[in-house]
């Protein structure tokens, strides 16, 4: 779905920008955040520079609590390691921080996400004769296994939200309530939140299914249903995503992604 | 013992067809691209490549026909997305069919750590419940103390680990800084280690700061002085990431023909890494050099 420009009292912004800003709002000041490459890094940097200066970023290649300079393209880049509290190893951060249970929120992107919050980043089609071979887990599986709160940021397209993933790379609620326990996972009822350019959805701990909690400005439920391969529930407290503040927009545009690497410009200013 | 040699000599003498080679073990930085290009140039075949994420290095080696199997958690192009050569090999068997041992980042680290400690597996709680948890390199095991179900990760033993480092002496005692990925695990897991290094420094220089020595020289069989040997990946203190190089590779490698022309230009038409750097040009290399220094303070090891 092509998403147009939205005007607010703060001037114009587009929903790709608001998606990043809304995702950043899910990070609380002081959270230990295990952060992945791409948009998760952008939104985490924004949170760090606005409402959550005391967040502790942990990056899978080893950095603990770095200052993320102008957002780098990959997580394993000196630009994402500046003045870190520690530069350690992958085994240390994924073992001694993540598996150990010290991470508050894991933050990743996703290729395919199904109704139970399972993520596929391995293969489209049959595993043995793939239609599209995707790169694989990276650290996503580890983060999905161990984060008590899992935040996923992804552009909303129907093919990204099938009823059932072709392949479960990273576990959500697997095939339903109780399945994570049966599989032997440590975190049994994670809160999985997906932020897209249309919607915010969150898993229900009892059913393991997604519920729409917020809609982007100008987006209605039919637009969500029409672009989603399953029918999510709707929270009784359905809200509209708050528009961005001037500070959010300025920080995103001028400090976090000044070159428009992640948010394509030209439309709004 | 002086282990300095040329990259050509090291790859000729230490890498045999069919070997399991760990390379690119610090994730997207310090990837030994120069060594990868030399492997391609020498047309090594049937290799097994080992690492969590080595950005486009695995895609290049797959496209060049050097690889039979990968033990990895992610193969693609970190900046641009999918790895076109990885796709062609997995989807169409072009240029050769590819076996994939699926991992998460953490299980690659645990497999290497098991080998590094001389045990056959290590237990974890990760990966359980996923579709690749049923693969043959994983087993469900019961904790003998509390009865908890764990995932056993089979050890991963590289024949060779090739690592790019910032400083090494001629014996292979190496200083590495920045994020460490699984470099330490890979060095101790492998049967032998080849280092390419930004700088060759004196033995005394390394010994003056032993906590920074990630790889002790007794593990190392070859040391190559190869400045900018990790280009286009970053080497903290020496070179920034050349982002455009990855995007250009992504565009060209979209087709098999484009891949072959990319390999011709950047690998086969130059005789060594110096030739590759000359092709990049001074202006571009200058732009990749960090401006100024950010030194750490010295510490006293006196007693």
Coordinates of C-alpha atoms in Angstrom, one line a residue:
Chain A
X1 CA 0.0 0.0 0.0
X2 CA 1.3 3.4 -0.8
X3 CA 0.9 5.8 2.0
X4 CA 0.5 9.4 1.4
X5 CA 1.6 12.4 3.2
X6 CA -0.2 13.4 6.3
X7 CA -0.5 16.9 7.5
X8 CA -0.8 17.9 11.1
X9 CA -0.4 20.9 13.2
X10 CA 3.3 20.2 13.1
X11 CA 3.5 20.4 9.4
X12 CA 3.9 17.5 7.1
X13 CA 5.4 14.1 7.7
X14 CA 4.9 10.7 6.2
X15 CA 3.9 7.5 7.8
X16 CA 7.3 5.9 7.3
X17 CA 8.6 8.6 9.6
X18 CA 5.8 8.2 12.1
X19 CA 6.4 4.4 12.1
X20 CA 10.0 5.0 13.3
X21 CA 8.9 7.6 15.8
X22 CA 6.1 5.3 17.2
X23 CA 8.5 2.4 17.4
X24 CA 10.9 4.5 19.4
X25 CA 8.1 5.4 21.9
X26 CA 8.0 1.7 22.9
X27 CA 11.5 1.9 24.3
X28 CA 11.4 3.2 27.9
X29 CA 14.1 5.3 29.5
X30 CA 16.5 2.8 31.2
X31 CA 15.6 -0.2 29.1
X32 CA 18.3 -2.6 28.1
X33 CA 17.6 -2.9 24.3
X34 CA 19.0 -5.6 22.1
X35 CA 19.0 -3.9 18.8
X36 CA 19.3 -5.2 15.2
X37 CA 20.4 -3.7 12.0
X38 CA 18.4 -1.2 9.9
X39 CA 15.2 0.5 11.1
X40 CA 15.6 -0.9 14.7
X41 CA 18.9 0.9 15.0
X42 CA 17.3 4.1 13.6
X43 CA 14.4 4.1 16.0
X44 CA 16.7 3.2 19.0
X45 CA 19.0 6.0 18.1
X46 CA 16.0 8.4 18.0
X47 CA 14.8 7.1 21.4
X48 CA 18.3 7.7 22.8
X49 CA 18.3 11.2 21.6
X50 CA 14.8 12.1 22.8
X51 CA 12.9 10.5 25.6
X52 CA 15.2 7.6 26.6
X53 CA 18.8 9.0 27.1
X54 CA 19.5 6.3 29.6
X55 CA 18.6 3.3 27.5
X56 CA 21.4 0.7 27.3
X57 CA 21.9 -0.5 23.7
X58 CA 23.3 -4.0 23.3
X59 CA 24.5 -5.0 19.8
X60 CA 25.0 -8.6 18.8
X61 CA 28.5 -8.2 17.5
X62 CA 29.6 -7.3 21.0
X63 CA 29.1 -3.6 21.9
X64 CA 27.4 -2.8 25.2
X65 CA 26.0 0.7 25.8
X66 CA 27.6 2.6 22.9
X67 CA 26.7 6.0 21.7
X68 CA 25.3 5.4 18.3
X69 CA 26.7 8.1 16.0
X70 CA 24.9 9.1 12.9
X71 CA 23.1 5.9 12.1
X72 CA 25.3 3.3 10.5
X73 CA 24.1 0.9 7.9
X74 CA 25.3 -2.2 9.7
X75 CA 25.4 -2.9 13.4
X76 CA 29.0 -4.0 13.3
X77 CA 30.4 -0.7 12.4
X78 CA 32.7 1.6 14.4
X79 CA 29.9 4.2 14.0
X80 CA 27.8 2.1 16.3
X81 CA 30.5 1.5 18.9
X82 CA 31.5 5.0 20.0
X83 CA 32.4 5.3 23.7
X84 CA 30.8 2.0 24.5
X85 CA 30.9 0.8 28.1
X86 CA 32.4 -2.4 26.7
X87 CA 33.2 -3.9 23.4
X88 CA 32.8 -7.6 24.0
X89 CA 32.0 -10.6 21.9
X90 CA 28.9 -12.1 20.3
X91 CA 28.8 -15.0 22.7
X92 CA 29.1 -12.7 25.6
X93 CA 26.2 -10.4 24.6
X94 CA 23.9 -13.2 23.3
X95 CA 24.8 -15.5 26.1
X96 CA 25.6 -13.5 29.2
X97 CA 23.2 -10.6 28.5
X98 CA 20.4 -11.9 26.3
X99 CA 20.0 -15.6 27.3
X100 CA 20.9 -14.7 30.9
X101 CA 17.7 -12.6 30.9
X102 CA 19.1 -9.1 31.3
X103 CA 17.5 -7.7 28.2
X104 CA 14.2 -5.7 28.6
X105 CA 13.3 -5.4 25.0
X106 CA 14.5 -6.9 21.7
X107 CA 14.1 -4.9 18.6
X108 CA 14.3 -6.4 15.1
X109 CA 12.9 -6.1 11.6
X110 CA 11.2 -9.0 9.9
X111 CA 10.6 -10.6 6.5
X112 CA 7.3 -12.5 7.2
X113 CA 5.3 -12.4 10.4
X114 CA 2.3 -14.6 10.9
X115 CA -0.8 -14.4 13.2
X116 CA 1.1 -15.9 16.2
X117 CA 4.1 -13.5 15.8
X118 CA 6.4 -16.1 14.3
X119 CA 9.0 -14.7 12.0
X120 CA 10.4 -16.1 8.8
X121 CA 13.6 -14.8 7.4
X122 CA 14.8 -18.1 5.9
X123 CA 12.8 -19.1 2.9
X124 CA 9.7 -18.3 0.8
X125 CA 8.1 -21.5 -0.4
X126 CA 9.3 -25.0 0.4
X127 CA 12.6 -25.2 2.3
X128 CA 14.0 -28.0 0.0
X129 CA 13.2 -26.1 -3.2
X130 CA 12.9 -22.5 -2.2
X131 CA 11.1 -19.9 -4.3
X132 CA 13.2 -17.2 -2.6
X133 CA 16.1 -18.0 -0.3
X134 CA 16.3 -15.3 2.3
X135 CA 19.5 -14.6 4.3
X136 CA 18.5 -16.5 7.5
X137 CA 18.2 -15.9 11.2
X138 CA 21.2 -13.8 12.1
X139 CA 20.6 -12.8 15.7
X140 CA 16.8 -12.6 15.2
X141 CA 16.1 -16.1 16.5
X142 CA 18.1 -15.6 19.6
X143 CA 16.4 -12.3 20.3
X144 CA 12.9 -13.7 19.7
X145 CA 13.6 -16.7 22.0
X146 CA 14.8 -14.6 24.9
X147 CA 13.3 -11.1 24.9
X148 CA 10.4 -10.5 27.3
X149 CA 9.2 -7.7 25.1
X150 CA 9.9 -8.1 21.4
X151 CA 9.5 -5.0 19.1
X152 CA 9.3 -5.6 15.4
X153 CA 9.3 -2.7 12.9
X154 CA 8.3 -3.5 9.3
X155 CA 6.7 -1.8 6.3
X156 CA 3.1 -3.1 5.9
X157 CA 2.6 -5.3 2.9
X158 CA 0.2 -8.2 2.6
X159 CA 2.9 -10.7 1.6
X160 CA 4.8 -9.9 4.8
X161 CA 1.8 -10.9 7.0
X162 CA 0.7 -14.4 6.0
X163 CA -1.6 -16.5 8.2
X164 CA 1.2 -19.0 8.7
X165 CA 4.9 -18.5 7.9
X166 CA 6.4 -20.7 5.3
X167 CA 9.2 -21.4 7.8
X168 CA 9.6 -20.5 11.4
X169 CA 13.0 -18.9 11.8
X170 CA 12.3 -17.0 15.1
X171 CA 9.5 -18.2 17.4
X172 CA 6.5 -16.1 18.4
X173 CA 3.8 -18.1 20.0
X174 CA 4.5 -21.0 17.5
X175 CA 1.2 -22.8 16.9
X176 CA -0.7 -21.2 19.8
X177 CA -1.0 -21.0 23.6
X178 CA 1.4 -23.2 25.6
X179 CA 3.6 -24.0 22.5
X180 CA 6.6 -22.0 23.7
X181 CA 6.6 -24.0 27.0
X182 CA 6.3 -27.3 25.1
X183 CA 9.2 -26.2 22.9
X184 CA 11.3 -25.6 26.0
X185 CA 11.7 -21.9 25.6
X186 CA 12.6 -19.8 28.7
X187 CA 10.3 -16.8 28.1
X188 CA 6.8 -18.2 27.9
X189 CA 4.5 -15.2 27.2
X190 CA 6.5 -12.5 25.5
X191 CA 4.8 -9.3 24.5
X192 CA 5.3 -9.0 20.8
X193 CA 4.6 -5.6 19.3
X194 CA 4.6 -4.9 15.6
X195 CA 4.8 -1.3 14.4
X196 CA 4.1 -0.7 10.7
X197 CA 3.2 2.3 8.6
X198 CA -0.5 1.4 9.0
X199 CA -0.8 0.0 12.5
X200 CA 0.4 -1.1 15.9
X201 CA -0.4 -4.7 16.8
X202 CA 0.4 -6.6 20.0
X203 CA 0.1 -10.3 20.9
X204 CA -2.4 -11.3 23.5
X205 CA -0.6 -13.5 26.1
X206 CA -3.6 -15.9 26.4
X207 CA -4.3 -16.6 22.8
X208 CA -0.9 -15.7 21.3
X209 CA -2.7 -13.9 18.5
X210 CA -2.3 -10.3 17.3
X211 CA -4.6 -7.5 18.3
X212 CA -4.7 -4.1 16.7
X213 CA -4.0 -1.5 19.5
X214 CA -3.4 1.6 17.4
X215 CA -4.1 2.9 13.9
X216 CA -1.9 5.4 12.1
X217 CA -3.6 8.7 11.4
X218 CA -5.9 8.4 8.3
X219 CA -5.8 4.6 8.3
X220 CA -8.9 2.5 9.0
X221 CA -9.3 -1.1 10.0
X222 CA -10.4 -2.1 6.4
X223 CA -7.0 -0.8 5.2
X224 CA -5.3 -3.1 7.8
X225 CA -7.5 -6.1 6.9
X226 CA -6.9 -5.6 3.2
X227 CA -3.2 -5.6 3.7
X228 CA -2.9 -8.4 6.2
X229 CA -3.1 -12.1 5.4
X230 CA -4.9 -12.9 8.7
X231 CA -7.6 -11.1 10.6
X232 CA -6.1 -9.6 13.8
X233 CA -8.3 -8.8 16.8
X234 CA -9.1 -5.3 17.8
X235 CA -8.3 -3.9 21.3
X236 CA -11.2 -2.4 23.2
X237 CA -9.0 0.6 23.7
X238 CA -8.2 1.2 20.0
X239 CA -6.4 4.5 19.7
X240 CA -4.8 6.6 17.0
X241 CA -1.0 6.9 16.9
X242 CA -0.1 10.3 18.3
X243 CA 1.3 12.6 15.7
X244 CA 5.1 13.3 15.9
X245 CA 6.3 16.2 17.9
X246 CA 8.5 18.9 16.3
X247 CA 11.4 17.5 18.4
X248 CA 10.8 14.0 17.1
X249 CA 10.8 15.0 13.5
X250 CA 13.7 17.4 13.8
X251 CA 15.8 14.8 15.6
X252 CA 15.0 12.1 13.1
X253 CA 15.6 14.3 10.1
X254 CA 18.5 16.3 11.2
X255 CA 20.4 14.1 13.6
X256 CA 19.5 10.4 13.2
X257 CA 19.2 10.1 9.4
X258 CA 20.3 13.4 7.9
X259 CA 21.2 11.8 4.5
X260 CA 17.8 10.1 4.1
X261 CA 19.4 6.7 4.0
X262 CA 16.4 5.1 5.8
X263 CA 13.6 7.5 5.2
X264 CA 13.4 8.6 1.6
X265 CA 12.9 12.4 1.4
X266 CA 11.6 14.7 -1.2
X267 CA 8.0 14.4 -0.4
X268 CA 7.7 16.3 2.8
X269 CA 10.2 19.1 2.8
Chain B
X1 CA 59.4 -17.9 14.6
X2 CA 58.8 -15.5 11.7
X3 CA 55.6 -16.5 9.9
X4 CA 55.4 -13.5 7.5
X5 CA 54.6 -14.4 4.0
X6 CA 52.5 -13.2 1.0
X7 CA 48.8 -13.8 0.9
X8 CA 49.3 -15.9 -2.3
X9 CA 51.8 -18.1 -0.6
X10 CA 49.5 -18.6 2.5
X11 CA 46.5 -19.5 0.5
X12 CA 48.4 -21.8 -1.9
X13 CA 50.0 -23.7 0.9
X14 CA 47.4 -23.7 3.7
X15 CA 44.0 -23.9 1.9
X16 CA 43.1 -27.2 0.2
X17 CA 40.0 -27.9 -1.8
X18 CA 37.3 -29.3 0.5
X19 CA 38.5 -27.6 3.7
X20 CA 36.3 -26.0 6.3
X21 CA 37.3 -22.3 6.6
X22 CA 36.1 -19.8 9.2
X23 CA 36.4 -16.3 8.0
X24 CA 34.7 -13.0 8.7
X25 CA 34.3 -13.8 12.4
X26 CA 33.9 -10.2 13.7
X27 CA 30.6 -9.9 11.8
X28 CA 30.5 -7.0 9.5
X29 CA 33.9 -5.5 10.4
X30 CA 37.4 -6.8 9.9
X31 CA 36.3 -9.2 7.2
X32 CA 39.3 -10.7 5.5
X33 CA 38.2 -9.7 2.0
X34 CA 41.7 -9.7 0.5
X35 CA 42.1 -13.4 1.6
X36 CA 38.7 -14.2 0.1
X37 CA 39.7 -12.6 -3.2
X38 CA 42.9 -14.7 -3.2
X39 CA 40.9 -17.9 -2.6
X40 CA 38.8 -17.0 -5.6
X41 CA 41.8 -16.1 -7.7
X42 CA 43.3 -19.5 -6.9
X43 CA 40.0 -21.3 -7.8
X44 CA 39.8 -23.3 -4.6
X45 CA 36.7 -25.6 -4.7
X46 CA 34.3 -27.4 -2.4
X47 CA 35.0 -25.3 0.7
X48 CA 32.8 -25.2 3.7
X49 CA 32.5 -21.6 5.0
X50 CA 32.0 -20.9 8.7
X51 CA 30.9 -17.6 10.4
X52 CA 27.7 -16.1 11.8
X53 CA 27.5 -13.1 9.3
X54 CA 30.3 -12.2 6.9
X55 CA 28.4 -9.6 4.9
X56 CA 29.0 -10.1 1.1
X57 CA 32.1 -12.3 1.5
X58 CA 30.2 -15.6 1.5
X59 CA 28.1 -14.4 -1.5
X60 CA 31.2 -13.6 -3.4
X61 CA 32.9 -16.9 -2.7
X62 CA 29.6 -18.8 -3.6
X63 CA 29.3 -16.9 -6.8
X64 CA 32.9 -17.7 -7.7
X65 CA 32.2 -21.4 -7.4
X66 CA 34.4 -22.0 -4.4
X67 CA 31.8 -23.2 -1.9
X68 CA 30.0 -26.5 -1.3
X69 CA 28.6 -25.8 2.1
X70 CA 28.0 -22.9 4.5
X71 CA 27.7 -23.1 8.3
X72 CA 26.2 -19.7 9.0
X73 CA 23.3 -17.8 10.4
X74 CA 22.9 -15.2 7.7
X75 CA 24.2 -14.9 4.2
X76 CA 23.3 -11.8 2.2
X77 CA 24.3 -8.1 1.8
X78 CA 23.8 -6.3 5.1
X79 CA 23.3 -2.9 3.5
X80 CA 21.3 -3.9 0.5
X81 CA 19.4 -7.1 1.5
X82 CA 19.4 -10.4 -0.2
X83 CA 22.6 -12.1 -1.5
X84 CA 22.0 -12.8 -5.2
X85 CA 24.6 -15.5 -5.5
X86 CA 23.5 -17.2 -2.3
X87 CA 20.0 -17.2 -3.8
X88 CA 21.0 -18.6 -7.1
X89 CA 23.0 -21.4 -5.5
X90 CA 20.2 -22.3 -3.0
X91 CA 17.3 -21.9 -5.5
X92 CA 18.8 -23.1 -8.8
X93 CA 22.1 -24.8 -8.0
X94 CA 24.1 -22.1 -9.9
X95 CA 27.0 -22.2 -10.2
X96 CA 26.9 -25.2 -7.8
X97 CA 24.3 -26.6 -5.4
X98 CA 24.8 -25.4 -1.8
X99 CA 24.4 -27.2 1.4
X100 CA 23.3 -24.9 4.3
X101 CA 23.8 -25.7 7.9
X102 CA 21.2 -23.3 9.5
X103 CA 22.2 -21.5 12.6
X104 CA 21.4 -18.5 14.7
X105 CA 24.3 -16.2 15.5
X106 CA 24.5 -17.5 19.1
X107 CA 24.6 -21.2 18.0
X108 CA 27.6 -20.5 15.6
X109 CA 29.4 -18.9 18.6
X110 CA 28.5 -21.9 20.8
X111 CA 29.6 -24.5 18.1
X112 CA 32.9 -22.7 17.8
X113 CA 33.3 -22.3 21.5
X114 CA 32.7 -26.0 22.1
X115 CA 35.5 -26.8 19.6
X116 CA 37.7 -24.2 21.2
X117 CA 37.2 -25.9 24.6
X118 CA 37.6 -29.4 23.2
X119 CA 34.1 -30.6 24.0
X120 CA 31.6 -32.1 21.5
X121 CA 28.7 -29.8 22.2
X122 CA 27.4 -26.9 24.4
X123 CA 23.9 -26.5 25.7
X124 CA 21.6 -23.5 25.2
X125 CA 18.0 -22.4 25.4
X126 CA 18.1 -20.6 22.1
X127 CA 16.6 -21.8 18.7
X128 CA 14.2 -24.2 20.5
X129 CA 10.8 -24.3 18.7
X130 CA 12.1 -23.0 15.4
X131 CA 12.0 -25.0 12.2
X132 CA 15.8 -25.4 12.1
X133 CA 15.9 -26.7 15.7
X134 CA 15.3 -30.2 14.2
X135 CA 18.5 -30.1 12.0
X136 CA 21.1 -32.8 12.6
X137 CA 23.6 -30.4 14.2
X138 CA 21.2 -29.8 17.1
X139 CA 19.8 -32.3 19.6
X140 CA 17.5 -32.0 22.5
X141 CA 19.2 -32.9 25.8
X142 CA 18.0 -33.1 29.3
X143 CA 19.8 -31.3 32.0
X144 CA 21.3 -34.0 34.3
X145 CA 20.8 -31.8 37.3
X146 CA 17.4 -30.3 37.1
X147 CA 15.7 -32.1 34.2
X148 CA 15.3 -29.0 32.0
X149 CA 15.2 -29.5 28.2
X150 CA 18.1 -27.8 26.4
X151 CA 19.4 -27.6 22.9
X152 CA 22.8 -29.2 22.3
X153 CA 24.8 -27.5 19.7
X154 CA 27.4 -29.7 17.9
X155 CA 30.9 -28.4 17.9
X156 CA 32.2 -26.7 14.8
X157 CA 35.8 -27.4 14.0
X158 CA 37.3 -25.3 11.2
X159 CA 40.4 -26.6 9.4
X160 CA 41.5 -23.0 9.1
X161 CA 40.4 -19.7 10.5
X162 CA 41.3 -16.6 8.5
X163 CA 41.1 -13.4 10.5
X164 CA 41.9 -9.8 9.7
X165 CA 43.5 -8.0 12.6
X166 CA 44.7 -4.5 13.3
X167 CA 48.2 -5.3 14.7
X168 CA 50.3 -8.4 14.7
X169 CA 53.9 -9.2 15.4
X170 CA 55.7 -11.5 12.9
X171 CA 54.8 -14.6 15.1
X172 CA 51.1 -13.9 15.0
X173 CA 50.4 -12.5 18.4
X174 CA 47.6 -10.1 17.5
X175 CA 45.9 -7.1 18.9
X176 CA 42.3 -6.7 17.9
X177 CA 39.9 -4.0 19.1
X178 CA 36.4 -2.9 18.3
X179 CA 33.6 -5.5 18.5
X180 CA 35.0 -9.0 18.7
X181 CA 32.2 -11.1 17.2
X182 CA 33.4 -14.8 17.4
X183 CA 37.1 -14.1 16.5
X184 CA 38.4 -15.5 19.7
X185 CA 36.3 -18.6 19.5
X186 CA 37.2 -19.2 15.9
X187 CA 41.0 -18.8 16.5
X188 CA 40.9 -21.4 19.4
X189 CA 38.5 -23.7 17.5
X190 CA 40.5 -23.9 14.3
X191 CA 43.2 -26.4 13.6
X192 CA 45.3 -23.5 12.2
X193 CA 45.0 -19.8 11.9
X194 CA 46.0 -17.4 9.1
X195 CA 46.2 -13.7 10.0
X196 CA 46.2 -10.7 7.7
X197 CA 47.1 -7.6 9.5
X198 CA 46.8 -3.8 9.0
X199 CA 50.2 -3.3 10.7
X200 CA 53.1 -5.5 11.6
X201 CA 54.6 -4.3 14.9
X202 CA 57.4 -5.5 17.2
X203 CA 57.0 -8.4 19.6
X204 CA 57.6 -5.9 22.5
X205 CA 54.8 -3.7 21.3
X206 CA 52.3 -6.6 21.5
X207 CA 53.7 -7.8 24.9
X208 CA 53.3 -4.4 26.4
X209 CA 49.5 -4.6 26.2
X210 CA 48.6 -8.3 26.5
X211 CA 44.9 -7.8 27.4
X212 CA 44.4 -6.6 23.9
X213 CA 46.0 -9.7 22.5
X214 CA 42.9 -11.7 21.3
X215 CA 44.9 -14.3 19.3
X216 CA 48.2 -15.7 20.8
X217 CA 50.8 -16.4 18.2
X218 CA 51.2 -20.1 19.0
X219 CA 47.9 -20.7 17.3
X220 CA 48.9 -19.0 14.1
X221 CA 50.7 -20.5 11.1
X222 CA 50.9 -17.6 8.7
X223 CA 51.0 -13.8 9.1
X224 CA 50.4 -11.5 6.1
X225 CA 50.9 -7.7 6.1
X226 CA 47.9 -6.6 4.2
X227 CA 46.9 -2.9 4.8
X228 CA 43.2 -2.3 4.0
X229 CA 42.9 -6.1 3.7
X230 CA 39.3 -5.9 5.1
X231 CA 38.1 -3.4 2.4
X232 CA 35.1 -2.8 2.0
X233 CA 34.5 -3.7 5.6
X234 CA 35.7 -1.3 8.4
X235 CA 38.8 -1.8 10.5
X236 CA 38.5 0.4 13.5
X237 CA 41.3 3.0 13.6
X238 CA 42.3 2.3 10.0
X239 CA 39.4 2.3 7.6
X240 CA 35.8 3.2 7.4
X241 CA 33.1 1.0 5.8
X242 CA 32.9 1.7 2.0
X243 CA 29.1 1.6 1.9
X244 CA 28.9 2.3 -1.9
X245 CA 31.0 -0.7 -2.7
X246 CA 28.3 -3.0 -1.2
X247 CA 25.5 -1.3 -3.1
X248 CA 27.5 -1.5 -6.4
X249 CA 28.1 -5.2 -5.8
X250 CA 24.5 -5.7 -5.1
X251 CA 23.4 -4.1 -8.4
X252 CA 25.9 -6.0 -10.5
X253 CA 25.6 -9.4 -8.8
X254 CA 21.8 -9.4 -9.5
X255 CA 22.6 -11.5 -12.7
X256 CA 25.1 -14.3 -13.1
X257 CA 26.7 -12.4 -16.0
X258 CA 27.0 -9.3 -13.8
X259 CA 28.6 -11.4 -11.0
X260 CA 31.2 -12.8 -13.5
X261 CA 32.0 -9.3 -14.7
X262 CA 32.4 -8.1 -11.1
X263 CA 34.7 -10.9 -10.3
X264 CA 36.7 -10.3 -13.5
X265 CA 37.2 -6.6 -12.7
X266 CA 37.9 -6.8 -9.0
X267 CA 39.6 -10.2 -8.6
X268 CA 40.9 -11.8 -11.8
X269 CA 42.1 -8.7 -13.6
X270 CA 44.4 -7.7 -10.7
X271 CA 47.2 -9.9 -9.5
X272 CA 47.0 -9.1 -5.8
X273 CA 45.5 -6.9 -3.2
X274 CA 47.8 -4.0 -4.1
X275 CA 46.4 -4.2 -7.6
X276 CA 42.8 -4.1 -6.1
X277 CA 43.7 -1.0 -4.0
X278 CA 45.1 0.7 -7.1
X279 CA 41.9 0.0 -8.9
X280 CA 39.9 1.6 -6.1
X281 CA 42.1 4.7 -6.5
X282 CA 43.8 7.0 -4.0
X283 CA 41.0 9.5 -3.8
X284 CA 38.5 6.8 -2.7
X285 CA 40.9 5.3 -0.2
X286 CA 41.6 8.7 1.3
X287 CA 37.9 9.2 1.9
X288 CA 37.8 6.0 3.9
X289 CA 40.6 6.9 6.3
X290 CA 39.4 8.1 9.7
X291 CA 40.1 11.7 10.3
X292 CA 42.4 12.2 13.2
X293 CA 43.0 9.8 16.1
X294 CA 41.0 8.8 19.2
X295 CA 43.6 7.2 21.4
X296 CA 42.9 5.1 24.5
X297 CA 45.0 6.0 27.6
X298 CA 48.1 3.8 28.3
X299 CA 47.9 1.6 31.4
X300 CA 50.7 0.4 33.6
X301 CA 51.5 -3.3 33.9
X302 CA 54.2 -2.7 36.4
X303 CA 54.4 -4.9 39.5

